[in-house]
Amino acid sequence: MSTTAPSRATSSTPTSTTVPRRPALDWRIRFAALSLIWGFSFLLIKVGTDGYAPFQVTFGRLLFGTLVLAVAMAVKRERLPRGRRTWLHLTVAALLLNAAPFSLFAYSELTIPSTLAGICNATSPLWGMALSMVALSEDRPTRRRVAGLGLGFLGVLTVLGAWQGFHGLDVTGTAMALLASLCYPVGWIYVRRTLAGSGHSNLSLIGSQLGVATLQLALVTPLFAGFPSSFPLVPLLAVAALGALGTGLAVLVQYGLVNEVGPTTAQMVTYFIPVIATAAGVALLGESLSWNTPVGAAVVLAGAALTQSRARAKPKAQ
């Protein structure tokens, strides 16, 4: 489940006596843990919607995630961002990166399996590359990227079974999942244009963004879903895990990975999420799996990887 990708943190230049502080866990272990957490998030959404309305699931998810980040900000003594303009941008970012996609995924899983939702999530890099070539002047279209986009969307058609006329596919639920995946790159581009270089720490911005998204759902949920008449335990635990682990802790882990190994390596987690989501849905929820789903997912991931790859620079003549 994608969130705002933080950039490398800036700091003062270390002196010769400064000793870098190593994380307790190797980055590969944290990378694997993040893949598992986000991969299982689609299963948790499915379980959560068995007992609660989609907006209630999203509100609970954001609430528990915000609490985790609030504790992290308190421990690190991070201050909330200042400035009206910054908070206006955070409000838009919260809608695009949290409130809207989280709600769309929750609604989509009322009618589609969690495996399909996880695969739809893997199209985010494809949408992102297509949008960035239009919206960001530094991202120029290349043959490699165009080929990746074409290959990726061919994989999407394979997953959806286009040659069968999308037989047996819930169009509304699938469209919601794809729209949720589109929200992420739109939000990333917006944040890149408005909040990059604002002078605030990534943790402060992301924590505030989740807090604003929680307020947005607090206003919307009573209007469309009301208050739960009962509190089924298993769906409640799923929502709590989805928020505390899949949103709050996952953001902190991703934040650390980007700072340590860079955004390119950290974003590779996107390619493992649909694999884990599919395995979890089939093994634990008993969801059916036809041949075109894993084959199409592999094509989607290959296309996404191709759009993110760079051609090797030719060596300069001596």
Short mmCIF file of C-alpha atoms in Angstrom, two decimals:
data_model
loop_
_atom_site.label_atom_id
_atom_site.label_comp_id
_atom_site.label_asym_id
_atom_site.label_seq_id
_atom_site.Cartn_x
_atom_site.Cartn_y
_atom_site.Cartn_z
CA MET A 1 0.00 0.00 0.00
CA SER A 2 1.62 3.04 -1.24
CA THR A 3 2.22 6.22 0.77
CA THR A 4 4.19 9.39 0.31
CA ALA A 5 7.73 8.42 -0.60
CA PRO A 6 10.02 10.48 1.63
CA SER A 7 13.21 11.88 0.24
CA ARG A 8 16.59 11.48 1.86
CA ALA A 9 16.79 13.46 5.07
CA THR A 10 19.21 16.35 5.12
CA SER A 11 21.51 16.87 8.05
CA SER A 12 24.56 18.81 9.00
CA THR A 13 27.87 17.59 7.65
CA PRO A 14 29.35 15.07 10.11
CA THR A 15 32.77 15.65 11.56
CA SER A 16 35.50 13.03 11.50
CA THR A 17 34.55 11.89 14.99
CA THR A 18 30.89 11.33 14.11
CA VAL A 19 29.97 7.64 14.10
CA PRO A 20 26.91 6.73 11.97
CA ARG A 21 24.25 5.00 13.98
CA ARG A 22 23.37 1.62 12.50
CA PRO A 23 19.78 0.37 12.63
CA ALA A 24 19.16 -2.64 14.86
CA LEU A 25 17.90 -4.70 11.90
CA ASP A 26 19.52 -5.08 8.50
CA TRP A 27 17.67 -3.19 5.76
CA ARG A 28 16.93 -6.46 3.91
CA ILE A 29 15.00 -7.77 6.91
CA ARG A 30 13.03 -4.54 7.16
CA PHE A 31 12.41 -4.63 3.40
CA ALA A 32 11.00 -8.17 3.67
CA ALA A 33 8.87 -7.17 6.67
CA LEU A 34 7.46 -4.19 4.79
CA SER A 35 6.60 -6.42 1.82
CA LEU A 36 4.74 -8.82 4.10
CA ILE A 37 2.90 -6.05 5.95
CA TRP A 38 1.67 -4.34 2.81
CA GLY A 39 1.00 -7.64 1.06
CA PHE A 40 -1.26 -8.82 3.89
CA SER A 41 -3.03 -5.44 4.03
CA PHE A 42 -5.47 -6.49 1.32
CA LEU A 43 -6.42 -9.58 3.30
CA LEU A 44 -6.96 -7.41 6.39
CA ILE A 45 -9.20 -5.06 4.40
CA LYS A 46 -11.27 -8.04 3.28
CA VAL A 47 -11.64 -9.33 6.84
CA GLY A 48 -12.42 -5.85 8.14
CA THR A 49 -15.25 -5.30 5.64
CA ASP A 50 -16.85 -8.55 6.83
CA GLY A 51 -17.87 -6.74 10.01
CA TYR A 52 -17.75 -3.04 9.25
CA ALA A 53 -18.69 -0.64 6.46
CA PRO A 54 -15.85 0.40 4.12
CA PHE A 55 -15.74 3.97 5.46
CA GLN A 56 -15.61 2.58 9.02
CA VAL A 57 -12.70 0.34 8.06
CA THR A 58 -10.86 3.27 6.50
CA PHE A 59 -11.49 5.52 9.49
CA GLY A 60 -10.23 2.87 11.91
CA ARG A 61 -7.20 2.25 9.75
CA LEU A 62 -6.29 5.93 9.67
CA LEU A 63 -6.97 6.39 13.37
CA PHE A 64 -4.67 3.55 14.46
CA GLY A 65 -2.03 4.60 11.94
CA THR A 66 -2.10 8.20 13.15
CA LEU A 67 -1.69 7.08 16.76
CA VAL A 68 1.47 5.15 15.86
CA LEU A 69 2.98 8.13 14.05
CA ALA A 70 1.93 10.49 16.85
CA VAL A 71 3.90 8.36 19.30
CA ALA A 72 6.90 8.34 16.94
CA MET A 73 6.74 12.13 16.58
CA ALA A 74 6.52 12.54 20.36
CA VAL A 75 9.52 10.27 20.93
CA LYS A 76 11.60 12.17 18.36
CA ARG A 77 10.19 15.51 19.54
CA GLU A 78 8.97 16.44 16.08
CA ARG A 79 6.88 19.58 15.75
CA LEU A 80 3.81 20.00 13.61
CA PRO A 81 4.31 21.95 10.38
CA ARG A 82 3.52 25.63 10.41
CA GLY A 83 1.91 27.84 7.83
CA ARG A 84 -1.59 27.94 6.37
CA ARG A 85 -0.35 27.10 2.88
CA THR A 86 1.45 23.99 4.13
CA TRP A 87 -1.69 22.72 5.86
CA LEU A 88 -3.78 23.36 2.75
CA HIS A 89 -1.34 21.27 0.71
CA LEU A 90 -1.39 18.55 3.40
CA THR A 91 -5.19 18.48 3.20
CA VAL A 92 -5.08 17.78 -0.52
CA ALA A 93 -2.27 15.24 -0.08
CA ALA A 94 -4.22 13.46 2.66
CA LEU A 95 -7.21 13.12 0.34
CA LEU A 96 -5.19 11.85 -2.63
CA LEU A 97 -2.76 9.57 -0.80
CA ASN A 98 -4.82 8.28 2.12
CA ALA A 99 -8.53 9.02 2.45
CA ALA A 100 -9.55 8.42 -1.18
CA PRO A 101 -7.43 5.34 -2.10
CA PHE A 102 -7.95 3.62 1.27
CA SER A 103 -11.72 4.07 0.96
CA LEU A 104 -11.78 2.95 -2.67
CA PHE A 105 -9.85 -0.23 -1.88
CA ALA A 106 -12.21 -0.96 1.03
CA TYR A 107 -15.27 -0.52 -1.19
CA SER A 108 -13.74 -2.52 -4.04
CA GLU A 109 -13.15 -5.55 -1.83
CA LEU A 110 -16.86 -5.82 -1.15
CA THR A 111 -17.19 -7.31 -4.64
CA ILE A 112 -13.71 -8.39 -5.81
CA PRO A 113 -11.20 -10.75 -4.17
CA SER A 114 -8.26 -9.38 -2.23
CA THR A 115 -5.92 -11.00 -4.77
CA LEU A 116 -7.29 -8.81 -7.58
CA ALA A 117 -7.12 -5.69 -5.38
CA GLY A 118 -3.46 -6.40 -4.63
CA ILE A 119 -2.66 -6.82 -8.31
CA CYS A 120 -4.48 -3.58 -9.17
CA ASN A 121 -2.28 -1.85 -6.60
CA ALA A 122 0.76 -2.92 -8.62
CA THR A 123 -0.36 -0.68 -11.50
CA SER A 124 0.58 2.44 -9.50
CA PRO A 125 4.09 2.66 -11.03
CA LEU A 126 2.54 2.43 -14.49
CA TRP A 127 0.08 5.24 -13.79
CA GLY A 128 2.87 7.21 -12.16
CA MET A 129 5.18 6.92 -15.14
CA ALA A 130 2.42 7.88 -17.58
CA LEU A 131 1.47 10.93 -15.50
CA SER A 132 5.04 12.04 -14.73
CA MET A 133 5.93 12.13 -18.42
CA VAL A 134 3.12 14.66 -18.84
CA ALA A 135 3.28 16.59 -15.57
CA LEU A 136 7.01 16.58 -14.77
CA SER A 137 9.32 18.13 -17.32
CA GLU A 138 12.34 16.16 -16.10
CA ASP A 139 10.70 12.81 -16.87
CA ARG A 140 11.06 12.51 -20.62
CA PRO A 141 9.43 9.64 -22.52
CA THR A 142 11.91 7.05 -23.77
CA ARG A 143 11.48 3.88 -25.78
CA ARG A 144 12.17 1.83 -22.68
CA ARG A 145 9.49 3.61 -20.64
CA VAL A 146 6.90 3.54 -23.40
CA ALA A 147 7.56 -0.18 -23.90
CA GLY A 148 7.16 -0.72 -20.14
CA LEU A 149 3.84 1.12 -20.12
CA GLY A 150 2.54 -0.90 -23.04
CA LEU A 151 3.69 -4.17 -21.48
CA GLY A 152 2.20 -3.25 -18.11
CA PHE A 153 -1.23 -2.42 -19.44
CA LEU A 154 -1.16 -5.58 -21.55
CA GLY A 155 -0.68 -7.40 -18.25
CA VAL A 156 -3.68 -5.57 -16.78
CA LEU A 157 -5.85 -6.74 -19.68
CA THR A 158 -4.55 -10.27 -19.11
CA VAL A 159 -5.49 -10.17 -15.42
CA LEU A 160 -8.96 -8.88 -16.27
CA GLY A 161 -9.50 -11.51 -18.99
CA ALA A 162 -10.19 -9.02 -21.78
CA TRP A 163 -10.39 -11.75 -24.47
CA GLN A 164 -13.36 -13.21 -22.58
CA GLY A 165 -15.20 -9.92 -22.56
CA PHE A 166 -14.36 -9.49 -18.83
CA HIS A 167 -16.74 -12.37 -18.09
CA GLY A 168 -17.39 -12.87 -14.37
CA LEU A 169 -15.55 -9.67 -13.47
CA ASP A 170 -17.16 -7.08 -11.23
CA VAL A 171 -16.51 -3.95 -13.26
CA THR A 172 -17.39 -1.47 -10.51
CA GLY A 173 -15.16 -3.07 -7.87
CA THR A 174 -12.24 -3.44 -10.28
CA ALA A 175 -12.61 0.15 -11.47
CA MET A 176 -12.51 1.34 -7.85
CA ALA A 177 -9.29 -0.61 -7.19
CA LEU A 178 -7.66 0.79 -10.33
CA LEU A 179 -8.81 4.31 -9.44
CA ALA A 180 -7.32 3.86 -5.96
CA SER A 181 -4.01 2.90 -7.58
CA LEU A 182 -4.20 6.01 -9.77
CA CYS A 183 -4.68 8.23 -6.71
CA TYR A 184 -1.18 7.45 -5.43
CA PRO A 185 0.88 8.84 -8.34
CA VAL A 186 -1.43 11.86 -8.61
CA GLY A 187 -0.78 12.50 -4.93
CA TRP A 188 2.97 11.95 -5.29
CA ILE A 189 3.20 14.47 -8.11
CA TYR A 190 1.15 16.98 -6.11
CA VAL A 191 3.38 16.56 -3.05
CA ARG A 192 6.50 16.81 -5.17
CA ARG A 193 5.32 20.11 -6.60
CA THR A 194 3.99 21.68 -3.40
CA LEU A 195 5.69 20.26 -0.30
CA ALA A 196 9.16 19.29 -1.50
CA GLY A 197 11.75 21.54 0.11
CA SER A 198 9.27 22.96 2.60
CA GLY A 199 11.83 22.72 5.40
CA HIS A 200 9.74 20.32 7.49
CA SER A 201 10.87 16.79 8.31
CA ASN A 202 9.35 13.87 6.42
CA LEU A 203 8.04 12.35 9.64
CA SER A 204 6.31 15.59 10.59
CA LEU A 205 4.70 15.92 7.16
CA ILE A 206 3.57 12.30 6.92
CA GLY A 207 2.25 12.23 10.49
CA SER A 208 0.32 15.45 9.93
CA GLN A 209 -0.98 14.16 6.61
CA LEU A 210 -2.37 11.01 8.22
CA GLY A 211 -3.91 13.11 10.99
CA VAL A 212 -5.70 15.29 8.44
CA ALA A 213 -6.92 12.20 6.57
CA THR A 214 -8.33 10.84 9.84
CA LEU A 215 -10.27 14.08 10.35
CA GLN A 216 -11.57 13.85 6.78
CA LEU A 217 -12.93 10.33 7.41
CA ALA A 218 -14.29 11.41 10.80
CA LEU A 219 -16.49 13.90 8.94
CA VAL A 220 -17.49 11.59 6.08
CA THR A 221 -18.06 8.29 7.91
CA PRO A 222 -21.08 9.35 10.05
CA LEU A 223 -22.82 10.71 6.94
CA PHE A 224 -22.50 7.55 4.83
CA ALA A 225 -21.91 4.69 7.28
CA GLY A 226 -23.12 5.84 10.68
CA PHE A 227 -21.87 4.35 13.94
CA PRO A 228 -21.28 0.58 14.22
CA SER A 229 -24.15 -1.20 15.94
CA SER A 230 -21.77 -3.92 17.14
CA PHE A 231 -18.05 -4.54 17.29
CA PRO A 232 -17.15 -8.00 15.90
CA LEU A 233 -13.78 -8.93 17.38
CA VAL A 234 -11.96 -10.49 14.40
CA PRO A 235 -12.79 -7.67 11.94
CA LEU A 236 -11.90 -5.15 14.65
CA LEU A 237 -8.51 -6.78 15.16
CA ALA A 238 -8.01 -6.78 11.39
CA VAL A 239 -8.72 -3.04 11.22
CA ALA A 240 -6.40 -2.36 14.17
CA ALA A 241 -3.59 -4.37 12.54
CA LEU A 242 -4.26 -2.67 9.20
CA GLY A 243 -3.85 0.73 10.81
CA ALA A 244 -1.09 0.14 13.35
CA LEU A 245 1.02 -2.15 11.16
CA GLY A 246 -0.08 -1.61 7.56
CA THR A 247 -0.20 2.17 7.83
CA GLY A 248 1.63 3.51 10.90
CA LEU A 249 4.54 1.08 11.31
CA ALA A 250 4.86 0.55 7.56
CA VAL A 251 5.36 4.28 6.99
CA LEU A 252 8.11 4.37 9.63
CA VAL A 253 9.85 1.35 8.09
CA GLN A 254 9.61 2.85 4.61
CA TYR A 255 10.88 6.17 5.95
CA GLY A 256 13.97 4.41 7.35
CA LEU A 257 14.58 2.40 4.18
CA VAL A 258 14.51 5.47 1.95
CA ASN A 259 17.00 7.24 4.19
CA GLU A 260 19.32 4.21 4.24
CA VAL A 261 19.20 2.70 0.74
CA GLY A 262 17.47 5.42 -1.29
CA PRO A 263 13.99 5.72 -2.83
CA THR A 264 14.73 3.55 -5.88
CA THR A 265 15.56 0.44 -3.84
CA ALA A 266 12.83 1.14 -1.29
CA GLN A 267 10.18 1.39 -4.00
CA MET A 268 11.04 -2.13 -5.19
CA VAL A 269 8.73 -3.33 -2.42
CA THR A 270 5.86 -2.55 -4.82
CA TYR A 271 6.79 -5.60 -6.90
CA PHE A 272 6.46 -8.03 -3.99
CA ILE A 273 3.09 -6.79 -2.71
CA PRO A 274 0.84 -8.49 -5.32
CA VAL A 275 2.70 -11.79 -4.93
CA ILE A 276 2.14 -11.81 -1.17
CA ALA A 277 -1.44 -10.51 -1.49
CA THR A 278 -2.27 -13.30 -3.94
CA ALA A 279 -0.68 -16.01 -1.79
CA ALA A 280 -2.47 -14.75 1.32
CA GLY A 281 -5.84 -14.51 -0.39
CA VAL A 282 -5.64 -18.01 -1.86
CA ALA A 283 -4.16 -19.73 1.20
CA LEU A 284 -6.09 -18.02 4.00
CA LEU A 285 -9.31 -16.82 2.40
CA GLY A 286 -9.75 -19.62 -0.12
CA GLU A 287 -10.04 -17.24 -3.06
CA SER A 288 -10.00 -18.84 -6.49
CA LEU A 289 -7.12 -18.25 -8.88
CA SER A 290 -7.23 -18.77 -12.64
CA TRP A 291 -4.14 -18.99 -14.84
CA ASN A 292 -4.48 -15.47 -16.27
CA THR A 293 -4.23 -13.82 -12.84
CA PRO A 294 -0.62 -14.79 -11.96
CA VAL A 295 0.49 -14.57 -15.60
CA GLY A 296 -1.01 -11.11 -16.00
CA ALA A 297 0.43 -10.01 -12.66
CA ALA A 298 3.91 -11.09 -13.80
CA VAL A 299 3.50 -9.07 -17.00
CA VAL A 300 2.32 -6.03 -15.00
CA LEU A 301 5.35 -6.24 -12.72
CA ALA A 302 7.70 -6.67 -15.67
CA GLY A 303 6.25 -3.58 -17.31
CA ALA A 304 6.44 -1.58 -14.09
CA ALA A 305 10.07 -2.63 -13.60
CA LEU A 306 10.88 -1.63 -17.17
CA THR A 307 9.41 1.85 -16.69
CA GLN A 308 11.58 2.34 -13.60
CA SER A 309 14.80 1.03 -15.14
CA ARG A 310 17.42 3.24 -16.69
CA ALA A 311 19.51 2.59 -19.75
CA ARG A 312 23.19 2.17 -19.03
CA ALA A 313 25.23 5.22 -19.84
CA LYS A 314 27.74 4.70 -22.65
CA PRO A 315 31.36 5.09 -21.52
CA LYS A 316 32.95 8.32 -22.64
CA ALA A 317 35.94 8.15 -24.96
CA GLN A 318 39.21 8.86 -23.28
#
